[in-house]
Amino acid sequence: MVEIEIDGKKVEVPAGSMVMDAANKLGTYIPHFCYHKKLSIAANCRMCLVEVEKAPKPLPACATPVSAGMIVRSKSEKAVQAQKGVMEFLLINHPLDCPICDQGGECQLQDLAVGYGKSSSRYEEEKRVVVPKDAGPLISMKEMSRCIHCTRCVRFGQEIGGVMEFGMLGRGEHAEITSFVGSAVDSELSGNMIDLCPVGALTSKPFRYSARTWELSRRKSVSAHDGLGTNLVVQVKGARVMRVLPMENDAINECWLSDKDRFAYEGLNSDERLTVPMVKQGGKWQETSWQSALEYVAHGLRNIKNEHGADAIAALATPNSTLEELSLLQKVVRGLGSENIDFRLRQSDFALDGVVTPWLGMSINDFGQLQRVFVIGSFLRKDHPLLAARLRQAVKNGAKISVLHATDDDLLMPVANKIIAAPSDWLAMLGQVINAVASAKSVAVPDGVETADASPEAKQIAASLLSGEPGAVMLGNAAAQHPQAAQLHAAAQWLAQTTGTTLGYLTEAANTVGGYLANALPGQGANAVTAFSAPRKAYLLFNTEPELDTANPQVARAALDQAEMVVAFSAFKHGLDYADVLLPIAPFTETSGTFVSCEGRAQSFNGTVKPLGDTRPGWKVLRVLGNLLGLTGFDYETSEAIRNEVLGAASIIDLDLTARMNNTTTIAPKAAAALASTGLERVADVPIYFTDAIVRRAPALQETNDAQAPKARIPTALAQRLAIIDGDTVRVTQGSGSALLVALVEAGLPDNAVRISAGHKSTAMLGAMFGPISLEKA
């Protein structure tokens, strides 16, 4: 440690720290623009000049290393004069358009200009003008004349986002920040550049000119999308969500936000919002009161139970529903005498039921410290943007990432080892890694795993896992949704146990872990697959759009079409052709509730705006439905009372739920089953902006490249065989349905796999996310 003195106060900091770090530790503010604690040092704004004793001139605090006995003055006359001089330079070319600037009121330049700027400028020359750029639907670059070249946006792209989407052209007063040769900004983390911009050069396109910062109320919330549990600041004007920003929490999302979490709020204000209960009578939809709608539902459920038995009723919810909603939904279903309840809508193998409660296996902070990671079946960047960013930082610090997947996506970080194989071959590939680990450690290969020779890649992955660093074997969304998910888990578990690493799941949605705690699981009843494959007479769909949210939309749609009663609890109008009742329930911003994140952290939140129209919180609707059905245990006054009952605790502060999670099973690894067909098979991802109902209705996100209609991505060898080139139309047939899609030839695919995204209406008539398909030129 090195001791230095700043403004008369002594402080100890590690050797190699900068003066700025020491000032931060003391709580002494030194003005700055380009410095950011999460980014590398650029030292190009010079606003943080300070006086250092014995130095001939002021030095930048962000780039001056500490030395023993150093004496620093940040508020001396010499330091303040230097800072005022820099401010005068920065304002020479600034357009001074604060009255119309979106950043007005939260602008660092504005704040520091009050303290260090002059009341008038000495410069009479014309100001420079920078041509506006188009950076896509999320970021506005209309006023780049305001840019002060702090390069925070450039460094964020390189260091955190992993892709340099902005760079600086020219020198001197011709310098300007621009995107690469006119291309749009495409990163799933790009919105953070708006937050980082200390002036109003980069602003939010969807929010632009819609409100002034001082008109907005700020309310805390938790993201309802991926499994990280990102902390949000929801900014509200009147009864409308106007903007979403990150709330800093180093243990979860640091100070970052994925674009999905940042811009999805537009979906909350969509024209498709359902605001009044509706009932279909004589084939026509009619608006009705809550009382009559719920009585109609209760009456219908009673009739179906009496005529067909309780087993004819099934309920399906999305894992984006709150802990309280899932708990009450399963209580309603079980109160009726049925066990048919599930929230794992995209899962197809349920052999681990009752044994495994999947979770990350560690804290998010520990995840960021891993040195050896083997990721199995994950579209990592798009499924888990901020976890991928943590891994990206780990790789910079020497971590090694290995991947087993069906697509060779660019993870924007160096990948040490990769095996790219069709999904049906994943088990065989894991068998090779098991063999390599067994021979390296001189232990027996598990019974039933065939002793196929390990490929060089398998041996490298084995060596990486055995290298003695803190490591993990992580199963992604595609692995959890795989038809052989239980066997993949067993193989991954053997690898983790034998190599001394941790087994974890990169969980799919905001409340995947919470669904298990709420017991929204079938027990002896029908799971998410059998609830549709053996059709029921009544379906309760909670936040669910089955044609987009299920493992096999073809089968789901056929089951719904034949049902006598389908009740959709939803914030949006959908399913008008198969539903009988639509009940408007509140999205996460209009209700209170709890999400349990991938690391097992329970986080409660309150509504940030009043429910729209006649919308009601989902837990209240289910409570009233339970009362109308005459069920016991539906007398809750608050959502907290339900949460406390589910979690068995009066408070969630410091509540440790990890004892209720379990990634360990007794299933032994087996040999990969021989494939029935040698034809083509489908690889399905759920694109980042099609994952849930709110995101699918956010206009700006739907204009991004990631939200383009799915293409049939075809391996090069197959394209040559069928004489298909990019842009051709192909007919894809799966099960009883087919779709016409635009072809895209992709080099990083196995020869027998075609990548076709799920979760989009253009592919909703196809079958399962994994399985045989046929393809022909249309």
Coordinates of C-alpha atoms in Angstrom, one line a residue, residues 201-469:
A201 CA -24.2 13.9 -28.2
L202 CA -25.6 10.3 -28.0
T203 CA -29.2 10.3 -26.8
S204 CA -32.0 7.7 -26.7
K205 CA -34.0 7.7 -30.0
P206 CA -37.2 6.2 -28.5
F207 CA -37.1 8.7 -25.5
R208 CA -36.0 11.7 -27.5
Y209 CA -38.0 14.9 -27.0
S210 CA -40.7 13.1 -25.0
A211 CA -40.0 14.6 -21.6
R212 CA -37.6 16.7 -19.6
T213 CA -35.6 14.9 -16.9
W214 CA -37.0 17.0 -14.1
E215 CA -40.6 16.1 -15.0
L216 CA -39.9 12.4 -14.4
S217 CA -40.5 10.4 -11.2
R218 CA -37.9 7.7 -10.5
R219 CA -38.9 4.3 -9.2
K220 CA -36.9 1.2 -8.5
S221 CA -37.8 -2.1 -10.2
V222 CA -36.4 -5.4 -11.3
S223 CA -36.1 -6.6 -14.9
A224 CA -38.8 -9.1 -16.1
H225 CA -36.8 -10.5 -19.0
D226 CA -33.6 -12.6 -18.6
G227 CA -32.6 -14.4 -15.5
L228 CA -30.0 -11.9 -14.2
G229 CA -32.4 -9.9 -12.0
T230 CA -31.1 -6.6 -13.3
N231 CA -32.0 -3.6 -11.1
L232 CA -33.8 -0.9 -12.9
V233 CA -34.7 2.8 -12.4
V234 CA -38.1 3.2 -14.1
Q235 CA -38.8 6.8 -15.0
V236 CA -42.4 7.8 -15.1
K237 CA -44.5 10.8 -16.2
G238 CA -48.1 10.8 -15.3
A239 CA -49.2 7.2 -15.6
R240 CA -46.8 6.3 -18.4
V241 CA -43.3 4.7 -18.3
M242 CA -41.1 7.1 -20.2
R243 CA -37.6 5.6 -19.8
V244 CA -35.8 2.8 -18.1
L245 CA -32.2 3.2 -16.8
P246 CA -29.8 0.9 -14.9
M247 CA -29.7 1.1 -11.1
E248 CA -26.2 0.4 -10.1
N249 CA -25.7 -2.9 -8.2
D250 CA -22.2 -4.3 -8.4
A251 CA -23.4 -7.7 -7.3
I252 CA -25.8 -8.1 -10.2
N253 CA -25.7 -5.8 -13.2
E254 CA -22.9 -3.4 -12.1
C255 CA -23.9 -0.1 -13.8
W256 CA -24.9 -1.7 -17.2
L257 CA -28.2 -2.6 -18.8
S258 CA -29.0 -4.8 -21.8
D259 CA -30.9 -3.1 -24.7
K260 CA -33.8 -5.6 -24.1
D261 CA -34.2 -4.3 -20.5
R262 CA -33.6 -0.7 -21.5
F263 CA -36.0 -0.3 -24.5
A264 CA -38.6 -3.0 -23.9
Y265 CA -40.7 -0.5 -21.9
E266 CA -42.2 0.7 -25.2
G267 CA -44.1 -2.5 -25.4
L268 CA -46.0 -1.5 -22.2
N269 CA -47.5 1.4 -24.1
S270 CA -48.4 -0.7 -27.1
D271 CA -51.7 -0.4 -29.0
E272 CA -52.2 -4.1 -28.4
R273 CA -52.7 -3.6 -24.6
L274 CA -55.8 -5.4 -23.3
T275 CA -57.5 -3.0 -20.9
V276 CA -61.0 -4.5 -20.4
P277 CA -62.1 -8.1 -19.7
M278 CA -63.6 -9.6 -22.8
V279 CA -65.7 -12.7 -23.4
K280 CA -66.4 -14.4 -26.8
Q281 CA -70.1 -15.1 -27.3
G282 CA -71.5 -16.4 -30.5
G283 CA -68.1 -16.0 -32.1
K284 CA -68.0 -12.2 -31.3
W285 CA -65.9 -10.5 -28.7
Q286 CA -67.7 -8.4 -26.1
E287 CA -66.3 -6.2 -23.3
T288 CA -67.6 -7.1 -19.9
S289 CA -67.1 -6.4 -16.2
W290 CA -64.5 -8.1 -14.1
Q291 CA -67.3 -9.7 -11.9
S292 CA -69.2 -11.3 -14.8
A293 CA -65.9 -12.3 -16.6
L294 CA -64.6 -14.1 -13.5
E295 CA -68.0 -15.7 -12.7
Y296 CA -68.1 -16.9 -16.3
V297 CA -64.6 -18.5 -15.9
A298 CA -65.5 -20.1 -12.5
H299 CA -68.7 -21.5 -13.9
G300 CA -67.0 -22.9 -17.0
L301 CA -64.2 -24.5 -14.9
R302 CA -66.8 -26.1 -12.6
N303 CA -68.8 -27.5 -15.5
I304 CA -65.7 -29.0 -17.2
K305 CA -64.6 -30.6 -13.9
N306 CA -68.1 -32.1 -13.4
E307 CA -68.4 -33.4 -17.0
H308 CA -64.8 -34.5 -17.8
G309 CA -63.0 -34.6 -14.4
A310 CA -60.4 -32.3 -13.0
D311 CA -57.7 -33.8 -15.2
A312 CA -59.3 -32.1 -18.2
I313 CA -58.0 -28.7 -16.8
A314 CA -54.5 -27.5 -17.4
A315 CA -52.7 -24.2 -16.6
L316 CA -49.6 -22.9 -18.4
A317 CA -47.6 -19.8 -17.4
T318 CA -44.5 -18.1 -18.6
P319 CA -41.4 -18.0 -16.4
N320 CA -41.6 -14.2 -16.6
S321 CA -44.6 -14.3 -14.2
T322 CA -44.0 -13.3 -10.6
L323 CA -43.5 -15.7 -7.7
E324 CA -46.9 -14.6 -6.3
E325 CA -48.7 -15.2 -9.6
L326 CA -47.2 -18.6 -10.1
S327 CA -48.0 -19.7 -6.5
L328 CA -51.6 -18.7 -6.7
L329 CA -52.1 -20.2 -10.2
Q330 CA -50.9 -23.6 -9.0
K331 CA -53.2 -23.2 -5.9
V332 CA -56.2 -22.6 -8.1
V333 CA -55.4 -25.6 -10.3
R334 CA -54.7 -27.9 -7.4
G335 CA -57.8 -26.6 -5.6
L336 CA -59.8 -27.8 -8.6
G337 CA -58.2 -31.2 -8.2
S338 CA -55.9 -31.1 -11.2
E339 CA -52.0 -31.4 -11.1
N340 CA -51.6 -30.1 -14.7
I341 CA -49.6 -26.9 -14.2
D342 CA -46.2 -25.9 -15.7
F343 CA -44.1 -22.8 -16.5
R344 CA -41.3 -24.5 -18.4
L345 CA -42.9 -24.0 -21.7
R346 CA -39.9 -24.5 -24.0
Q347 CA -38.6 -27.6 -22.2
S348 CA -39.1 -31.0 -23.8
D349 CA -37.4 -33.5 -21.5
F350 CA -38.8 -33.7 -17.9
A351 CA -36.8 -36.7 -16.6
L352 CA -35.2 -34.6 -13.9
D353 CA -38.5 -33.5 -12.4
G354 CA -38.6 -33.6 -8.6
V355 CA -34.8 -33.9 -8.3
V356 CA -33.2 -30.8 -9.9
T357 CA -34.0 -27.2 -9.2
P358 CA -31.7 -25.6 -11.8
W359 CA -29.7 -22.4 -10.8
L360 CA -26.4 -20.8 -11.6
G361 CA -24.6 -22.8 -8.9
M362 CA -22.8 -19.7 -7.6
S363 CA -23.2 -16.0 -7.1
I364 CA -23.0 -13.7 -10.2
N365 CA -19.8 -12.1 -8.7
D366 CA -18.2 -15.6 -8.5
F367 CA -19.3 -16.3 -12.0
G368 CA -17.3 -13.3 -13.1
Q369 CA -14.2 -14.6 -11.3
L370 CA -14.2 -18.0 -13.1
Q371 CA -11.0 -19.0 -14.8
R372 CA -12.2 -22.1 -16.7
V373 CA -15.7 -22.3 -18.2
F374 CA -17.3 -25.0 -20.4
V375 CA -20.5 -23.7 -21.9
I376 CA -22.9 -26.3 -23.3
G377 CA -25.8 -25.3 -25.6
S378 CA -26.1 -21.6 -25.1
F379 CA -26.6 -18.7 -27.5
L380 CA -24.7 -16.9 -24.9
R381 CA -24.5 -13.3 -26.1
K382 CA -28.1 -13.0 -27.0
D383 CA -29.6 -15.2 -24.2
H384 CA -27.6 -13.6 -21.4
P385 CA -26.0 -10.3 -22.5
L386 CA -24.7 -9.2 -19.1
L387 CA -23.4 -12.6 -18.1
A388 CA -21.6 -12.7 -21.4
A389 CA -20.1 -9.3 -20.6
R390 CA -18.9 -10.7 -17.2
L391 CA -17.2 -13.6 -19.1
R392 CA -15.7 -11.2 -21.5
Q393 CA -14.0 -9.4 -18.6
A394 CA -12.9 -12.7 -17.1
V395 CA -11.3 -13.7 -20.5
K396 CA -9.3 -10.5 -20.5
N397 CA -7.9 -11.5 -17.1
G398 CA -6.8 -14.9 -18.4
A399 CA -9.9 -17.0 -18.2
K400 CA -10.4 -19.8 -20.9
I401 CA -13.8 -20.4 -22.3
S402 CA -14.7 -23.7 -24.1
V403 CA -18.0 -24.2 -26.0
L404 CA -20.1 -27.1 -27.2
H405 CA -22.9 -25.8 -29.4
A406 CA -24.6 -26.2 -32.8
T407 CA -23.7 -22.8 -34.2
D408 CA -20.4 -21.0 -34.3
D409 CA -21.7 -17.6 -33.2
D410 CA -19.2 -14.8 -32.6
L411 CA -19.2 -14.4 -28.8
L412 CA -17.0 -11.2 -29.1
M413 CA -14.3 -12.8 -27.0
P414 CA -11.5 -15.3 -27.6
V415 CA -12.9 -18.9 -27.3
A416 CA -10.1 -21.3 -26.3
N417 CA -11.8 -24.5 -27.5
K418 CA -15.0 -25.2 -29.4
I419 CA -16.9 -28.2 -30.7
I420 CA -19.6 -27.3 -33.2
A421 CA -22.0 -30.3 -33.7
A422 CA -25.7 -30.9 -34.5
P423 CA -27.9 -31.1 -31.4
S424 CA -28.4 -34.8 -31.8
D425 CA -24.6 -35.3 -31.5
W426 CA -24.1 -33.2 -28.3
L427 CA -24.3 -36.3 -26.1
A428 CA -21.7 -38.2 -28.1
M429 CA -19.4 -35.1 -28.0
L430 CA -19.8 -34.9 -24.2
G431 CA -18.9 -38.6 -24.2
Q432 CA -15.6 -37.8 -25.9
V433 CA -14.9 -35.1 -23.3
I434 CA -15.7 -37.6 -20.5
N435 CA -13.3 -40.1 -22.1
A436 CA -10.6 -37.5 -22.3
V437 CA -11.1 -36.5 -18.6
A438 CA -11.2 -40.2 -17.5
S439 CA -7.9 -41.1 -19.3
A440 CA -6.2 -37.9 -18.0
K441 CA -7.2 -38.7 -14.4
S442 CA -6.9 -42.5 -14.8
V443 CA -10.5 -43.1 -13.6
A444 CA -13.1 -45.4 -15.0
V445 CA -15.4 -44.1 -17.8
P446 CA -19.0 -44.3 -16.5
D447 CA -20.9 -47.5 -17.4
G448 CA -22.6 -47.1 -20.7
V449 CA -20.6 -44.2 -22.1
E450 CA -19.0 -45.7 -25.2
T451 CA -15.3 -45.5 -25.4
A452 CA -15.1 -43.5 -28.6
D453 CA -11.7 -41.9 -29.2
A454 CA -11.7 -38.4 -28.0
S455 CA -11.2 -35.7 -30.7
P456 CA -8.3 -33.2 -30.2
E457 CA -10.9 -30.6 -29.2
A458 CA -12.4 -32.9 -26.6
K459 CA -8.9 -33.5 -25.1
Q460 CA -8.3 -29.7 -25.0
I461 CA -11.6 -29.1 -23.2
A462 CA -10.8 -31.8 -20.7
A463 CA -7.3 -30.4 -20.1
S464 CA -8.8 -26.9 -19.6
L465 CA -11.3 -28.2 -17.0
L466 CA -8.5 -30.1 -15.2
S467 CA -6.1 -27.2 -15.0
G468 CA -7.0 -26.5 -11.4
E469 CA -8.4 -23.0 -11.6

